[in-house]
Coordinates of C-alpha atoms and ligand atoms in Angstrom, one line a residue:
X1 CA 74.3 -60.1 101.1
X2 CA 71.0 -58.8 103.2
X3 CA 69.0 -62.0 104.2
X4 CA 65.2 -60.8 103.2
X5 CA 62.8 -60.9 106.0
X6 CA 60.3 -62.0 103.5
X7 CA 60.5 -62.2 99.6
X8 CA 57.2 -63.1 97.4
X9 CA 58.0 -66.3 94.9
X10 CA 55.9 -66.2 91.7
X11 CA 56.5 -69.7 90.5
X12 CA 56.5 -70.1 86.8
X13 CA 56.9 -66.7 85.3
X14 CA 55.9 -67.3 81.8
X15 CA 52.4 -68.8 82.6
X16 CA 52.3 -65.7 84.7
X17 CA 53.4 -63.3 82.0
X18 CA 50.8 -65.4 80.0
X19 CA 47.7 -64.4 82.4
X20 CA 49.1 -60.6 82.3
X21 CA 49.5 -60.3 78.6
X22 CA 46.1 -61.8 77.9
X23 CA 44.5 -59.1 80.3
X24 CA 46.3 -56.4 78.8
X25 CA 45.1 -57.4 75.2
X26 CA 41.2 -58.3 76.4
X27 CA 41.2 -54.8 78.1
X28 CA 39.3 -55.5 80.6
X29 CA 40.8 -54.6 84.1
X30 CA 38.6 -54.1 86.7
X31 CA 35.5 -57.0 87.4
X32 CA 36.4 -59.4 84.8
X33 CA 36.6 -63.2 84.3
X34 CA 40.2 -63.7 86.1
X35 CA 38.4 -62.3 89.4
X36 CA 35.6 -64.6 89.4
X37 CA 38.0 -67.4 88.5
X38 CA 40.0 -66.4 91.1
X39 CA 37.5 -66.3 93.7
X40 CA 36.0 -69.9 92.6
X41 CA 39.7 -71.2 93.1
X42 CA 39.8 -69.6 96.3
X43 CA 36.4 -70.9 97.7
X44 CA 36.8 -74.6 96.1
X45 CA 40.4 -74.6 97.9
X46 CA 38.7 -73.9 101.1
X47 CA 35.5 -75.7 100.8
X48 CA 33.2 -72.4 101.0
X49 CA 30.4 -71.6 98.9
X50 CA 31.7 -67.9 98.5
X51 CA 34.3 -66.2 97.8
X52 CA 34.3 -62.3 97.5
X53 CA 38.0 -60.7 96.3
X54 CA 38.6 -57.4 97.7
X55 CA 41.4 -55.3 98.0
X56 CA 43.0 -56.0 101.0
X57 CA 43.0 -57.9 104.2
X58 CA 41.4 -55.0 105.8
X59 CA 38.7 -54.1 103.5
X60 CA 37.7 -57.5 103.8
X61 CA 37.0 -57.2 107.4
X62 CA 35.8 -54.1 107.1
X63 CA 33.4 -55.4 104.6
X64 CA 32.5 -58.4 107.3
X65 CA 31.5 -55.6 109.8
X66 CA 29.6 -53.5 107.5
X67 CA 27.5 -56.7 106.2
X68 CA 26.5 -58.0 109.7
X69 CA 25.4 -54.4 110.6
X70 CA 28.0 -54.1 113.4
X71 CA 28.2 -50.1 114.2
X72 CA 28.2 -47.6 117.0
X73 CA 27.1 -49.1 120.7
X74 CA 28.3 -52.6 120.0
X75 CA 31.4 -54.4 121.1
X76 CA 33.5 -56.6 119.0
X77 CA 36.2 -59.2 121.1
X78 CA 39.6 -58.9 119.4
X79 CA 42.3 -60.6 120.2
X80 CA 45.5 -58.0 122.7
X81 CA 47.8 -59.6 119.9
X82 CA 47.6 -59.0 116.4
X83 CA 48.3 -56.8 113.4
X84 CA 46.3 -53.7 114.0
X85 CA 44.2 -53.9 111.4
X86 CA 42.1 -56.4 113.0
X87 CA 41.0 -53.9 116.1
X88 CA 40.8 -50.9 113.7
X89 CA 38.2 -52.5 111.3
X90 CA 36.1 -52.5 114.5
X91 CA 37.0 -48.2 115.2
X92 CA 35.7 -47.6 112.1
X93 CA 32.5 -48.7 111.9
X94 CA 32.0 -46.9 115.3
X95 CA 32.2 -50.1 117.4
X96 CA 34.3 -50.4 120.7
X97 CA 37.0 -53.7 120.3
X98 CA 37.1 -55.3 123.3
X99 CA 40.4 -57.1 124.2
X100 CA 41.5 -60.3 125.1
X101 CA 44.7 -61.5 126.7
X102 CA 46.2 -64.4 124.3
X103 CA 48.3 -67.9 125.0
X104 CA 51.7 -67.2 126.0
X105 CA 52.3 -70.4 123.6
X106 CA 49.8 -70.5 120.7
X107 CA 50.3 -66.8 120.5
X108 CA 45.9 -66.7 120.0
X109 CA 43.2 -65.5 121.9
X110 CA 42.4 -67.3 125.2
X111 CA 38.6 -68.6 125.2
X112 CA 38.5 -69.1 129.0
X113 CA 39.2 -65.1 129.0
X114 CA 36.7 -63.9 126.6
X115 CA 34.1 -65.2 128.1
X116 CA 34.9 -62.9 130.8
X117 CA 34.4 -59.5 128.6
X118 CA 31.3 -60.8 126.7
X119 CA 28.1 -58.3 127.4
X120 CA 24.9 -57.3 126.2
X121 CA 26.2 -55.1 123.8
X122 CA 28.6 -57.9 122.2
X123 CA 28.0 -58.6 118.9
X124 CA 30.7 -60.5 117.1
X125 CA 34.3 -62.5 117.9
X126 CA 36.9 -61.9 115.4
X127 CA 39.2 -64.7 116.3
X128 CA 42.8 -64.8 114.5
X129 CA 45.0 -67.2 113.3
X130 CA 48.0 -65.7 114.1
X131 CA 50.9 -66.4 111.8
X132 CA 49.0 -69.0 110.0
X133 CA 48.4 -70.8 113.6
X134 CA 44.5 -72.2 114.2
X135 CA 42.4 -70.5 117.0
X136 CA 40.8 -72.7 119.0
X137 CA 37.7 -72.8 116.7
X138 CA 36.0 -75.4 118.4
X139 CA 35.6 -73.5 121.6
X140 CA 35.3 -69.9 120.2
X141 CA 32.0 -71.3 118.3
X142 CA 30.3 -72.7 121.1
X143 CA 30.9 -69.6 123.3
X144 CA 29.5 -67.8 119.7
X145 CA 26.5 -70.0 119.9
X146 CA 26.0 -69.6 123.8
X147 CA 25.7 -65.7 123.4
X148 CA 24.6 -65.5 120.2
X149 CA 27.6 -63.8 118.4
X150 CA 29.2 -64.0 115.0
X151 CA 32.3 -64.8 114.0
X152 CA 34.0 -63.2 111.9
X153 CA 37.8 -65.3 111.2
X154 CA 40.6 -63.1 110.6
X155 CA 42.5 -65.9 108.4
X156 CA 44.7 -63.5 107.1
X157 CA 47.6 -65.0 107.0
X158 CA 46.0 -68.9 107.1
X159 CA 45.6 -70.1 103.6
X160 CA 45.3 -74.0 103.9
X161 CA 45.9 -74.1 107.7
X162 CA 43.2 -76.6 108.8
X163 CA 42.0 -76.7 112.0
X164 CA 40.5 -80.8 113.0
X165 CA 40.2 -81.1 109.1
X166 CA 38.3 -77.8 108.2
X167 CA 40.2 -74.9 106.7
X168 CA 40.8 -71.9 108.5
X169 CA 38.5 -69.1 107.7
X170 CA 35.5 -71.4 106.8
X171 CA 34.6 -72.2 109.9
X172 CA 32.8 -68.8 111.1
X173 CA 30.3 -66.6 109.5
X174 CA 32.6 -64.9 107.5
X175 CA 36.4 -65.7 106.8
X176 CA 39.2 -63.2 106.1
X177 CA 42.4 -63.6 103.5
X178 CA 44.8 -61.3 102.7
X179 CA 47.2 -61.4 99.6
X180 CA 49.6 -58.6 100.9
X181 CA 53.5 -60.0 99.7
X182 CA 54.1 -61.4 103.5
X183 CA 50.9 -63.5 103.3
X184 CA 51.1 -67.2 101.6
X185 CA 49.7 -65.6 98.7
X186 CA 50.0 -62.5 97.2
X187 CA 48.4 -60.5 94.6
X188 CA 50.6 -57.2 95.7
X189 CA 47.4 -55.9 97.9
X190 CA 44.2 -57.9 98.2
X191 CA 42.5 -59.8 100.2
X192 CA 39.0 -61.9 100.4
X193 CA 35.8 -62.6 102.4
X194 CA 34.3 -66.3 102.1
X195 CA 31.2 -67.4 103.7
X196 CA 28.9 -70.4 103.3
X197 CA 25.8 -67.7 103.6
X198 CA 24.6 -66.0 100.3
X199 CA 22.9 -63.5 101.2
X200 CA 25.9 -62.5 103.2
X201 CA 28.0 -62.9 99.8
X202 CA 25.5 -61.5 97.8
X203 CA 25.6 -58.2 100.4
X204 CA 29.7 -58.1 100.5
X205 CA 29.8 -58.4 96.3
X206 CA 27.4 -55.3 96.5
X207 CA 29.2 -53.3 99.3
X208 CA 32.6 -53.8 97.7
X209 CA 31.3 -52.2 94.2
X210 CA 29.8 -49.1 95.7
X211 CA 26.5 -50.7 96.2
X212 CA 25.6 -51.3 93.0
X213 CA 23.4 -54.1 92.2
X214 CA 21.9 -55.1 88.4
X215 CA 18.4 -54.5 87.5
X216 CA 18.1 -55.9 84.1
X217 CA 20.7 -54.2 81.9
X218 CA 20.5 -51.0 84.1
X219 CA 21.9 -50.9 87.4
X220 CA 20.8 -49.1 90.7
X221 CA 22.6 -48.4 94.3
X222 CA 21.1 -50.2 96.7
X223 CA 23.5 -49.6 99.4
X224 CA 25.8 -46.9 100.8
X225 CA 29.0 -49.2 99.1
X226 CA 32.9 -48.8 99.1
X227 CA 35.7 -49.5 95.8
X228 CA 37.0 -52.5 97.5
X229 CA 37.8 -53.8 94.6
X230 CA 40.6 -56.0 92.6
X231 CA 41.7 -56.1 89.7
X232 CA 41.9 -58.4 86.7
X233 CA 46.3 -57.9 86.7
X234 CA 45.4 -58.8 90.8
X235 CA 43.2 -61.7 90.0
X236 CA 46.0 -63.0 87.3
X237 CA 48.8 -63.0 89.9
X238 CA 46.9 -64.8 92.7
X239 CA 44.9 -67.9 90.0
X240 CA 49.0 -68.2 89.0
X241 CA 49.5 -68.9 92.8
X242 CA 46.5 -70.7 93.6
X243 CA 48.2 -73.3 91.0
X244 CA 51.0 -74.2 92.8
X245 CA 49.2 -73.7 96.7
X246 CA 50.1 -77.0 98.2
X247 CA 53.5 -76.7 97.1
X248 CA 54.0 -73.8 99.0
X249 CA 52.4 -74.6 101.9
X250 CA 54.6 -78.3 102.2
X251 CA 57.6 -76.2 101.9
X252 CA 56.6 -73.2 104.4
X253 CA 56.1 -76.3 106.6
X254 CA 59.9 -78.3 105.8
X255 CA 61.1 -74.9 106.6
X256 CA 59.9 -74.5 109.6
X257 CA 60.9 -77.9 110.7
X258 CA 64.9 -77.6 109.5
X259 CA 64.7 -73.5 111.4
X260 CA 63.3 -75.3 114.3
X261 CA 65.9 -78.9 114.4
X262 CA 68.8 -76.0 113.8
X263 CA 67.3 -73.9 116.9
X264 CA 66.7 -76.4 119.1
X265 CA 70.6 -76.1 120.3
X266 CA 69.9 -73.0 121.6
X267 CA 68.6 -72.4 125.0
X268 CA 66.1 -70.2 125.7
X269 CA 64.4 -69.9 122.7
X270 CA 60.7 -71.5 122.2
X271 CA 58.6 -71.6 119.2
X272 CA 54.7 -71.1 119.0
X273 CA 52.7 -73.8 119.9
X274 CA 49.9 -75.4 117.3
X275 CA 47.2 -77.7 118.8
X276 CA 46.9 -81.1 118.8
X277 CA 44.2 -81.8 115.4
X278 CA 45.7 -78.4 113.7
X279 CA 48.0 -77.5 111.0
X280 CA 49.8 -74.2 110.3
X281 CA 51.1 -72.8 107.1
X282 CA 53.6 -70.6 108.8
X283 CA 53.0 -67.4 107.1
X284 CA 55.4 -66.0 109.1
X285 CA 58.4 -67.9 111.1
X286 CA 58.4 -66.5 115.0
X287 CA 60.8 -67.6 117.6
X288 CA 60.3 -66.2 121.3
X289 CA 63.6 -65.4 123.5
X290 CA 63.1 -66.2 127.0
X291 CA 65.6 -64.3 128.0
X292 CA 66.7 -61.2 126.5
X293 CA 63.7 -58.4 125.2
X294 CA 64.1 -58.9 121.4
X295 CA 65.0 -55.2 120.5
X296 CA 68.8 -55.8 121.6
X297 CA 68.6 -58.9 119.2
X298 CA 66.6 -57.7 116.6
X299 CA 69.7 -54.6 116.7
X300 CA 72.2 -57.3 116.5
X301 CA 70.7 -59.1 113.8
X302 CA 70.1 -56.0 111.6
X303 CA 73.7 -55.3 111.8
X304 CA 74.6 -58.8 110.5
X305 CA 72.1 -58.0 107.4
X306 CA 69.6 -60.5 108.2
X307 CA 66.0 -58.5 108.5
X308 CA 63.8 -59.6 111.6
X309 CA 61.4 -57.9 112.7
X310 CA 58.6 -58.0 115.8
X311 CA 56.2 -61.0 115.6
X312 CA 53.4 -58.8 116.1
X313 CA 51.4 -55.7 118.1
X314 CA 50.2 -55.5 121.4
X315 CA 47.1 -53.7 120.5
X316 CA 47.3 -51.6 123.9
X317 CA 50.6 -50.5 123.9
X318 CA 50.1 -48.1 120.7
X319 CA 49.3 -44.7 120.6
X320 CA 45.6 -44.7 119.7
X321 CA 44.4 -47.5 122.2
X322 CA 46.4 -46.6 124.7
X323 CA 45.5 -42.9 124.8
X324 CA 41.4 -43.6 124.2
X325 CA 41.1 -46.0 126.6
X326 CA 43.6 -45.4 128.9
X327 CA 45.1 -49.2 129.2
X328 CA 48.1 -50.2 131.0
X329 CA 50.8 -52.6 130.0
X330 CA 49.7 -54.8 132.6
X331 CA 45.8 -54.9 131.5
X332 CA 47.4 -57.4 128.6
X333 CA 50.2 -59.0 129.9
X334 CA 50.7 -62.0 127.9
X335 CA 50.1 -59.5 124.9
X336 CA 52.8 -57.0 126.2
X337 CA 55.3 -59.7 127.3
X338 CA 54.9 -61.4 122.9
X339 CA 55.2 -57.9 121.9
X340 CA 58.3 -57.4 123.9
X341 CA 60.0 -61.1 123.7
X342 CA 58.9 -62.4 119.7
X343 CA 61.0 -62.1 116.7
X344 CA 59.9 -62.5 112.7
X345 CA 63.1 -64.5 111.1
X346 CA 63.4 -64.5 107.5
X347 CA 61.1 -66.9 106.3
X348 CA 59.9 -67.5 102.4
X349 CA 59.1 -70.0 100.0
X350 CA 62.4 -71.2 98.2
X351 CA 64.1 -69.8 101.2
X352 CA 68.0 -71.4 100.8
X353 CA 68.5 -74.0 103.6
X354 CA 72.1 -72.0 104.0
X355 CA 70.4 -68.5 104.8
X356 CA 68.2 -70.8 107.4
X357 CA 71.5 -71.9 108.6
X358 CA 73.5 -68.3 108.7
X359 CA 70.4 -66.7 111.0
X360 CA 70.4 -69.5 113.0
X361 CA 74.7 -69.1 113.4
X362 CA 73.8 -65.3 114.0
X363 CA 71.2 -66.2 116.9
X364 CA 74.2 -68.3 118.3
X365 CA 76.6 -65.8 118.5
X366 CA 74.3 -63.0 120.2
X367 CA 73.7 -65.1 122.8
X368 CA 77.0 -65.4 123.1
X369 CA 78.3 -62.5 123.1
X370 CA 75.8 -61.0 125.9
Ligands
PLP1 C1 48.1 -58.8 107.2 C2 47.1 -58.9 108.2 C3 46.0 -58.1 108.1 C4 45.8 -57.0 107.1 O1 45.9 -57.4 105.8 P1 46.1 -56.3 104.6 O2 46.0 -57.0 103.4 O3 47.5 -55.8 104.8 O4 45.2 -55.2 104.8 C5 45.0 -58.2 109.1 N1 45.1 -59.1 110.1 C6 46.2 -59.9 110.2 C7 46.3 -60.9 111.3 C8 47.2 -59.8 109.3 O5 48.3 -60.6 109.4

């Protein structure tokens, strides 16, 4: 039996089946009332005033770029470690992403470094929460404040981590969620934007519905807007998961605590780092070998059927980065040296304790055996 690197858990199925059918039979699927439920859960959850699905993680910091007017000749500060999309967003509105070595511990961008790359032509942070893990928000904001930059939150992957009490992704301008099946929640694809500022809302509501804004009973276009849209069949999976979202994130966080008791026996591996006054939700569970680069586990592991995977991407070390601006491993270091030493383990709500306990025994014997 494979051990799933990650497997989505819907909870209880007929409520859900429930939500699905009634959709079906109203025959309404796109814009309807289970998205704007959905997106009041979302916000009241977090404490924002907004809360604007889209359909993904990446249209939703798209959409953040778009609405703050961020475009060709400005520079963006993104974290050297992260899921691509984050830099991307910022290629394609035109902008140059300008990186940031991270913590070889917290695994998230170092503020005493980004002060360094900050110019006139810097117009917005996107700090990350990486794997659910806070950013230091406290000292991101006042460099924001210093220079006069937004800051746009890529939460993705940090529903309900709170950083000194405030949830992640409502601390910035703009916050970003996604619901893809690794995430805490999932609506299949999906993702939202939340923001205390309503004309920012009112802006991203417009952009993600090709423009459009109502005049009466007609409507006109009053921006150059994308389909960033969910859907009502979306919107009914993720209210069904809203329900139970403290559940999930107590058990994400037992988890972690029996994968990291069991690992502790085993020299040489470390675990990522969260901040005094912080809490993770663990959206994804990754270890860091000291010693051995992780492809010759990862290989190992994969043999044994348990799926692991990289924590994440050093942003200069792919293809397009590294040929446009011509970076070296060594420009990131930190970022090359996670890329090269971090591991995903299977990790998943209603994970069995005994599949935690059979990677663990698989770690064991790799080391080992080498
Ligand atoms: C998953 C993820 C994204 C992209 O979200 P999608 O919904 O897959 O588009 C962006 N940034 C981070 C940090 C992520 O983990």
């Amino acid at each position: 039996m494979r051990i799933r690197l990650s497997k989505p858990y819907f909870g209880d199925k007929q409520s859900l089946m429930d939500f699905i059918e009634d959709v079906l039979d109203r025959g309404f699927l796109v814009q309807g009332k289970y998205v704007s439920q959905f997106e009041e859960q979302v916000a009241d959850f977090l404490g924002v005033r907004n809360g604007i699905a889209v359909s993904s993680g990446t249209a939703a910091l798209h959409l953040s770029l778009v609405v703050l007017g961020i475009g060709p000749g400005d520079e963006v500060v993104v974290p050297a470690y992260t899921f691509p999309a984050t830099a991307n967003v910022v290629e394609l509105v035109g902008a140059k992403p300008v990186l940031v070595d991270v913590d070889l511990e917290t695994f998230n961008i170092d503020p005493d470094r980004m002060i360094e790359v900050i110019s006139p032509k810097t117009k917005a942070i996107i700090p990350v929460h990486l794997f659910g893990n806070p950013a230091e928000m406290d000292r991101i904001c006042k460099i924001s404040k210093t220079y006069g930059l937004k800051v746009i939150e890529d939460a993705a992957g940090a529903m309900g981590s709170k950083y000194k009490g405030r949830s992640c992704g409502s601390i910035g301008t703009l916050g970003c969620f996604s619901f893809h099946p690794r995430k805490i929640i999932t609506t299949g694809e999906g993702g939202m934007v939340v923001t205390d500022d309503d004309r920012l809302a009112e802006r991203i509501r417009s952009l993600r519905n090709h423009g459009v804004q109502p005049r009466g009973s007609e409507y006109d276009f009053v921006l150059a807007g994308f389909n960033y849209r969910l859907n009502e069949l979306e919107a009914a999976l993720g209210i069904s998961q809203m329900d139970g979202i403290q559940m999930r994130i107590d058990e994400r966080r037992r988890l972690a605590e029996h994968y990291m008791d069991l690992l502790k026996s085993i020299p040489g591996i470390s675990f990522q780092k969260t901040l005094p006054g912080t809490m993770t939700t663990w959206q994804a569970f990754v270890i860091r070998s000291q010693k051995k680069d992780n492809h010759s586990i990862l290989d190992w592991l994969q043999k044994e059927g348990i799926e692991a995977t990289v924590g994440t991407y050093a942003i200069h070390l792919l293809r397009y980065y590294r040929g446009k601006y011509h970076y070296t491993p060594s420009n990131y270091p930190n970022a090359a040296r996670l890329y090269l030493s971090t591991m995903a383990l299977p990790f998943y709500n209603r994970m069995p304790r005994k599949k935690i306990q059979q990677v663990v025994e698989a770690l064991r014997e790799v080391r080992d055996e080498n």
